[in-house]
Amino acid sequence: MFDSWNWEEWYSALEKPAWTPTGETIGAIWGVLYPVIFLSFGYVFYKVYIRKFPKKVLAPFVINLIANFLFTPLLFGLKNVPLASIDILVALGTIVWGIRAIYKYSPFVAWAQVPYLAWVILATLLQLSILILNL
């Protein structure tokens, strides 16, 4: 998926806001968030599987996983800033939707999404800033 033109060179050449976090910071944040996502989403999937939660609560979590998975290939593989921007808006929307959908059944899972939501709000602002700066 990543072509011969170095994605790091391409990304470095993009105009970015002064407040852009370093790659190390972004990696550290995801290093904390991914286990929380894995455990909380896994809990939701399990509870739906054993029929303790209704199937309808799965939709935002499934769509979020897809959007989360697609972001890196869209941005760094296809080098498509507009499409990655749409994708991150989908991810952001599904986090809010997921919190609302699951709160009735598991307030803990809903609250566990707050750090993920905060990070994706910041990441969305960053992504949209990059989009605007590179039009």
PDB file of C-alpha atoms in Angstrom:
ATOM      1  CA  MET A   1       0.000   0.000   0.000  1.00  0.00           C
ATOM      2  CA  PHE A   2       2.847   2.401   0.722  1.00  0.00           C
ATOM      3  CA  ASP A   3       4.468   3.273  -2.598  1.00  0.00           C
ATOM      4  CA  SER A   4       8.116   3.879  -3.325  1.00  0.00           C
ATOM      5  CA  TRP A   5       7.837   7.583  -2.581  1.00  0.00           C
ATOM      6  CA  ASN A   6       8.551   7.769   1.107  1.00  0.00           C
ATOM      7  CA  TRP A   7       5.393   8.628   3.046  1.00  0.00           C
ATOM      8  CA  GLU A   8       7.499  10.239   5.769  1.00  0.00           C
ATOM      9  CA  GLU A   9       8.974  12.682   3.249  1.00  0.00           C
ATOM     10  CA  TRP A  10       5.517  13.378   1.869  1.00  0.00           C
ATOM     11  CA  TYR A  11       3.996  13.982   5.323  1.00  0.00           C
ATOM     12  CA  SER A  12       6.955  16.129   6.414  1.00  0.00           C
ATOM     13  CA  ALA A  13       6.457  18.307   3.333  1.00  0.00           C
ATOM     14  CA  LEU A  14       2.829  19.068   4.224  1.00  0.00           C
ATOM     15  CA  GLU A  15       2.052  22.376   5.919  1.00  0.00           C
ATOM     16  CA  LYS A  16       0.999  21.704   9.505  1.00  0.00           C
ATOM     17  CA  PRO A  17      -0.055  23.936  12.392  1.00  0.00           C
ATOM     18  CA  ALA A  18       2.595  24.888  14.935  1.00  0.00           C
ATOM     19  CA  TRP A  19       0.824  22.829  17.624  1.00  0.00           C
ATOM     20  CA  THR A  20       1.204  19.538  15.718  1.00  0.00           C
ATOM     21  CA  PRO A  21       2.264  16.820  18.186  1.00  0.00           C
ATOM     22  CA  THR A  22       5.442  14.893  17.465  1.00  0.00           C
ATOM     23  CA  GLY A  23       5.254  11.384  16.060  1.00  0.00           C
ATOM     24  CA  GLU A  24       6.499  10.083  19.385  1.00  0.00           C
ATOM     25  CA  THR A  25       3.707  11.847  21.261  1.00  0.00           C
ATOM     26  CA  ILE A  26       1.079  10.528  18.849  1.00  0.00           C
ATOM     27  CA  GLY A  27       2.497   7.011  19.232  1.00  0.00           C
ATOM     28  CA  ALA A  28       2.482   7.238  23.027  1.00  0.00           C
ATOM     29  CA  ILE A  29      -1.129   8.431  23.094  1.00  0.00           C
ATOM     30  CA  TRP A  30      -2.267   5.591  20.816  1.00  0.00           C
ATOM     31  CA  GLY A  31      -0.236   3.199  22.970  1.00  0.00           C
ATOM     32  CA  VAL A  32      -2.522   4.095  25.880  1.00  0.00           C
ATOM     33  CA  LEU A  33      -5.750   4.374  23.891  1.00  0.00           C
ATOM     34  CA  TYR A  34      -5.579   1.145  21.887  1.00  0.00           C
ATOM     35  CA  PRO A  35      -5.749  -1.138  24.967  1.00  0.00           C
ATOM     36  CA  VAL A  36      -8.714   0.876  26.291  1.00  0.00           C
ATOM     37  CA  ILE A  37     -10.423   0.617  22.897  1.00  0.00           C
ATOM     38  CA  PHE A  38      -9.668  -3.094  22.668  1.00  0.00           C
ATOM     39  CA  LEU A  39     -11.022  -3.876  26.129  1.00  0.00           C
ATOM     40  CA  SER A  40     -14.087  -1.629  26.029  1.00  0.00           C
ATOM     41  CA  PHE A  41     -15.095  -2.496  22.464  1.00  0.00           C
ATOM     42  CA  GLY A  42     -14.410  -6.168  23.202  1.00  0.00           C
ATOM     43  CA  TYR A  43     -16.676  -5.951  26.226  1.00  0.00           C
ATOM     44  CA  VAL A  44     -19.470  -4.485  24.089  1.00  0.00           C
ATOM     45  CA  PHE A  45     -19.034  -7.151  21.408  1.00  0.00           C
ATOM     46  CA  TYR A  46     -19.054  -9.883  24.052  1.00  0.00           C
ATOM     47  CA  LYS A  47     -22.173  -8.540  25.779  1.00  0.00           C
ATOM     48  CA  VAL A  48     -23.985  -8.384  22.427  1.00  0.00           C
ATOM     49  CA  TYR A  49     -22.794 -11.908  21.641  1.00  0.00           C
ATOM     50  CA  ILE A  50     -24.239 -13.276  24.907  1.00  0.00           C
ATOM     51  CA  ARG A  51     -27.385 -11.202  24.320  1.00  0.00           C
ATOM     52  CA  LYS A  52     -26.988  -8.944  27.346  1.00  0.00           C
ATOM     53  CA  PHE A  53     -26.834  -5.851  25.108  1.00  0.00           C
ATOM     54  CA  PRO A  54     -28.990  -5.311  22.011  1.00  0.00           C
ATOM     55  CA  LYS A  55     -27.349  -5.676  18.593  1.00  0.00           C
ATOM     56  CA  LYS A  56     -28.142  -2.062  17.735  1.00  0.00           C
ATOM     57  CA  VAL A  57     -25.394  -0.819  20.079  1.00  0.00           C
ATOM     58  CA  LEU A  58     -22.766  -2.487  17.876  1.00  0.00           C
ATOM     59  CA  ALA A  59     -23.214  -0.224  14.848  1.00  0.00           C
ATOM     60  CA  PRO A  60     -21.145   2.760  16.031  1.00  0.00           C
ATOM     61  CA  PHE A  61     -18.402   0.506  17.381  1.00  0.00           C
ATOM     62  CA  VAL A  62     -18.112  -1.473  14.143  1.00  0.00           C
ATOM     63  CA  ILE A  63     -18.110   1.656  11.988  1.00  0.00           C
ATOM     64  CA  ASN A  64     -15.555   3.253  14.303  1.00  0.00           C
ATOM     65  CA  LEU A  65     -13.222   0.289  14.025  1.00  0.00           C
ATOM     66  CA  ILE A  66     -13.450   0.434  10.240  1.00  0.00           C
ATOM     67  CA  ALA A  67     -12.797   4.188  10.169  1.00  0.00           C
ATOM     68  CA  ASN A  68      -9.934   3.849  12.649  1.00  0.00           C
ATOM     69  CA  PHE A  69      -8.379   1.053  10.570  1.00  0.00           C
ATOM     70  CA  LEU A  70      -8.731   2.989   7.288  1.00  0.00           C
ATOM     71  CA  PHE A  71      -7.210   6.283   8.421  1.00  0.00           C
ATOM     72  CA  THR A  72      -3.550   5.319   8.106  1.00  0.00           C
ATOM     73  CA  PRO A  73      -3.849   3.694   4.653  1.00  0.00           C
ATOM     74  CA  LEU A  74      -5.913   6.656   3.405  1.00  0.00           C
ATOM     75  CA  LEU A  75      -3.536   9.318   4.691  1.00  0.00           C
ATOM     76  CA  PHE A  76      -0.140   7.676   4.390  1.00  0.00           C
ATOM     77  CA  GLY A  77      -0.789   5.009   1.765  1.00  0.00           C
ATOM     78  CA  LEU A  78      -2.977   6.897  -0.689  1.00  0.00           C
ATOM     79  CA  LYS A  79      -1.648  10.266   0.528  1.00  0.00           C
ATOM     80  CA  ASN A  80      -5.210  11.522   0.344  1.00  0.00           C
ATOM     81  CA  VAL A  81      -5.676  14.309   2.878  1.00  0.00           C
ATOM     82  CA  PRO A  82      -9.322  15.077   1.942  1.00  0.00           C
ATOM     83  CA  LEU A  83     -10.418  11.437   2.169  1.00  0.00           C
ATOM     84  CA  ALA A  84      -8.544  10.967   5.463  1.00  0.00           C
ATOM     85  CA  SER A  85     -10.310  14.099   6.737  1.00  0.00           C
ATOM     86  CA  ILE A  86     -13.711  12.621   5.916  1.00  0.00           C
ATOM     87  CA  ASP A  87     -12.660   9.376   7.559  1.00  0.00           C
ATOM     88  CA  ILE A  88     -11.631  11.056  10.809  1.00  0.00           C
ATOM     89  CA  LEU A  89     -14.949  12.934  10.897  1.00  0.00           C
ATOM     90  CA  VAL A  90     -16.685   9.556  10.624  1.00  0.00           C
ATOM     91  CA  ALA A  91     -14.512   8.219  13.452  1.00  0.00           C
ATOM     92  CA  LEU A  92     -15.330  11.237  15.618  1.00  0.00           C
ATOM     93  CA  GLY A  93     -19.042  10.942  14.943  1.00  0.00           C
ATOM     94  CA  THR A  94     -19.089   7.249  15.765  1.00  0.00           C
ATOM     95  CA  ILE A  95     -17.353   7.812  19.088  1.00  0.00           C
ATOM     96  CA  VAL A  96     -20.068  10.264  20.121  1.00  0.00           C
ATOM     97  CA  TRP A  97     -22.740   7.907  18.763  1.00  0.00           C
ATOM     98  CA  GLY A  98     -21.143   4.953  20.581  1.00  0.00           C
ATOM     99  CA  ILE A  99     -21.038   6.795  23.898  1.00  0.00           C
ATOM    100  CA  ARG A 100     -24.712   7.660  23.566  1.00  0.00           C
ATOM    101  CA  ALA A 101     -25.657   4.141  22.430  1.00  0.00           C
ATOM    102  CA  ILE A 102     -23.839   2.285  25.208  1.00  0.00           C
ATOM    103  CA  TYR A 103     -24.384   4.606  28.184  1.00  0.00           C
ATOM    104  CA  LYS A 104     -27.757   3.062  29.073  1.00  0.00           C
ATOM    105  CA  TYR A 105     -26.216  -0.430  29.195  1.00  0.00           C
ATOM    106  CA  SER A 106     -22.748   0.344  30.549  1.00  0.00           C
ATOM    107  CA  PRO A 107     -21.933   3.833  31.810  1.00  0.00           C
ATOM    108  CA  PHE A 108     -18.401   2.599  32.542  1.00  0.00           C
ATOM    109  CA  VAL A 109     -17.779   1.756  28.877  1.00  0.00           C
ATOM    110  CA  ALA A 110     -19.244   5.117  27.875  1.00  0.00           C
ATOM    111  CA  TRP A 111     -16.947   6.996  30.252  1.00  0.00           C
ATOM    112  CA  ALA A 112     -13.983   4.878  29.138  1.00  0.00           C
ATOM    113  CA  GLN A 113     -14.420   6.404  25.663  1.00  0.00           C
ATOM    114  CA  VAL A 114     -13.880   9.970  26.896  1.00  0.00           C
ATOM    115  CA  PRO A 115     -10.058   9.948  26.515  1.00  0.00           C
ATOM    116  CA  TYR A 116     -10.489   8.442  23.024  1.00  0.00           C
ATOM    117  CA  LEU A 117     -13.047  11.146  22.216  1.00  0.00           C
ATOM    118  CA  ALA A 118     -10.745  13.905  23.500  1.00  0.00           C
ATOM    119  CA  TRP A 119      -7.838  12.633  21.426  1.00  0.00           C
ATOM    120  CA  VAL A 120      -9.925  12.238  18.271  1.00  0.00           C
ATOM    121  CA  ILE A 121     -11.299  15.775  18.686  1.00  0.00           C
ATOM    122  CA  LEU A 122      -7.714  17.039  18.756  1.00  0.00           C
ATOM    123  CA  ALA A 123      -6.702  14.745  15.881  1.00  0.00           C
ATOM    124  CA  THR A 124      -9.702  15.917  13.852  1.00  0.00           C
ATOM    125  CA  LEU A 125      -8.769  19.559  14.396  1.00  0.00           C
ATOM    126  CA  LEU A 126      -5.224  18.708  13.341  1.00  0.00           C
ATOM    127  CA  GLN A 127      -6.355  16.794  10.261  1.00  0.00           C
ATOM    128  CA  LEU A 128      -8.750  19.550   9.175  1.00  0.00           C
ATOM    129  CA  SER A 129      -6.010  22.145   9.744  1.00  0.00           C
ATOM    130  CA  ILE A 130      -3.663  20.150   7.531  1.00  0.00           C
ATOM    131  CA  LEU A 131      -6.378  19.900   4.900  1.00  0.00           C
ATOM    132  CA  ILE A 132      -6.983  23.656   4.909  1.00  0.00           C
ATOM    133  CA  LEU A 133      -3.283  24.551   4.976  1.00  0.00           C
ATOM    134  CA  ASN A 134      -2.585  22.304   1.977  1.00  0.00           C
ATOM    135  CA  LEU A 135      -5.484  23.237  -0.338  1.00  0.00           C
TER     136      LEU A 135
END
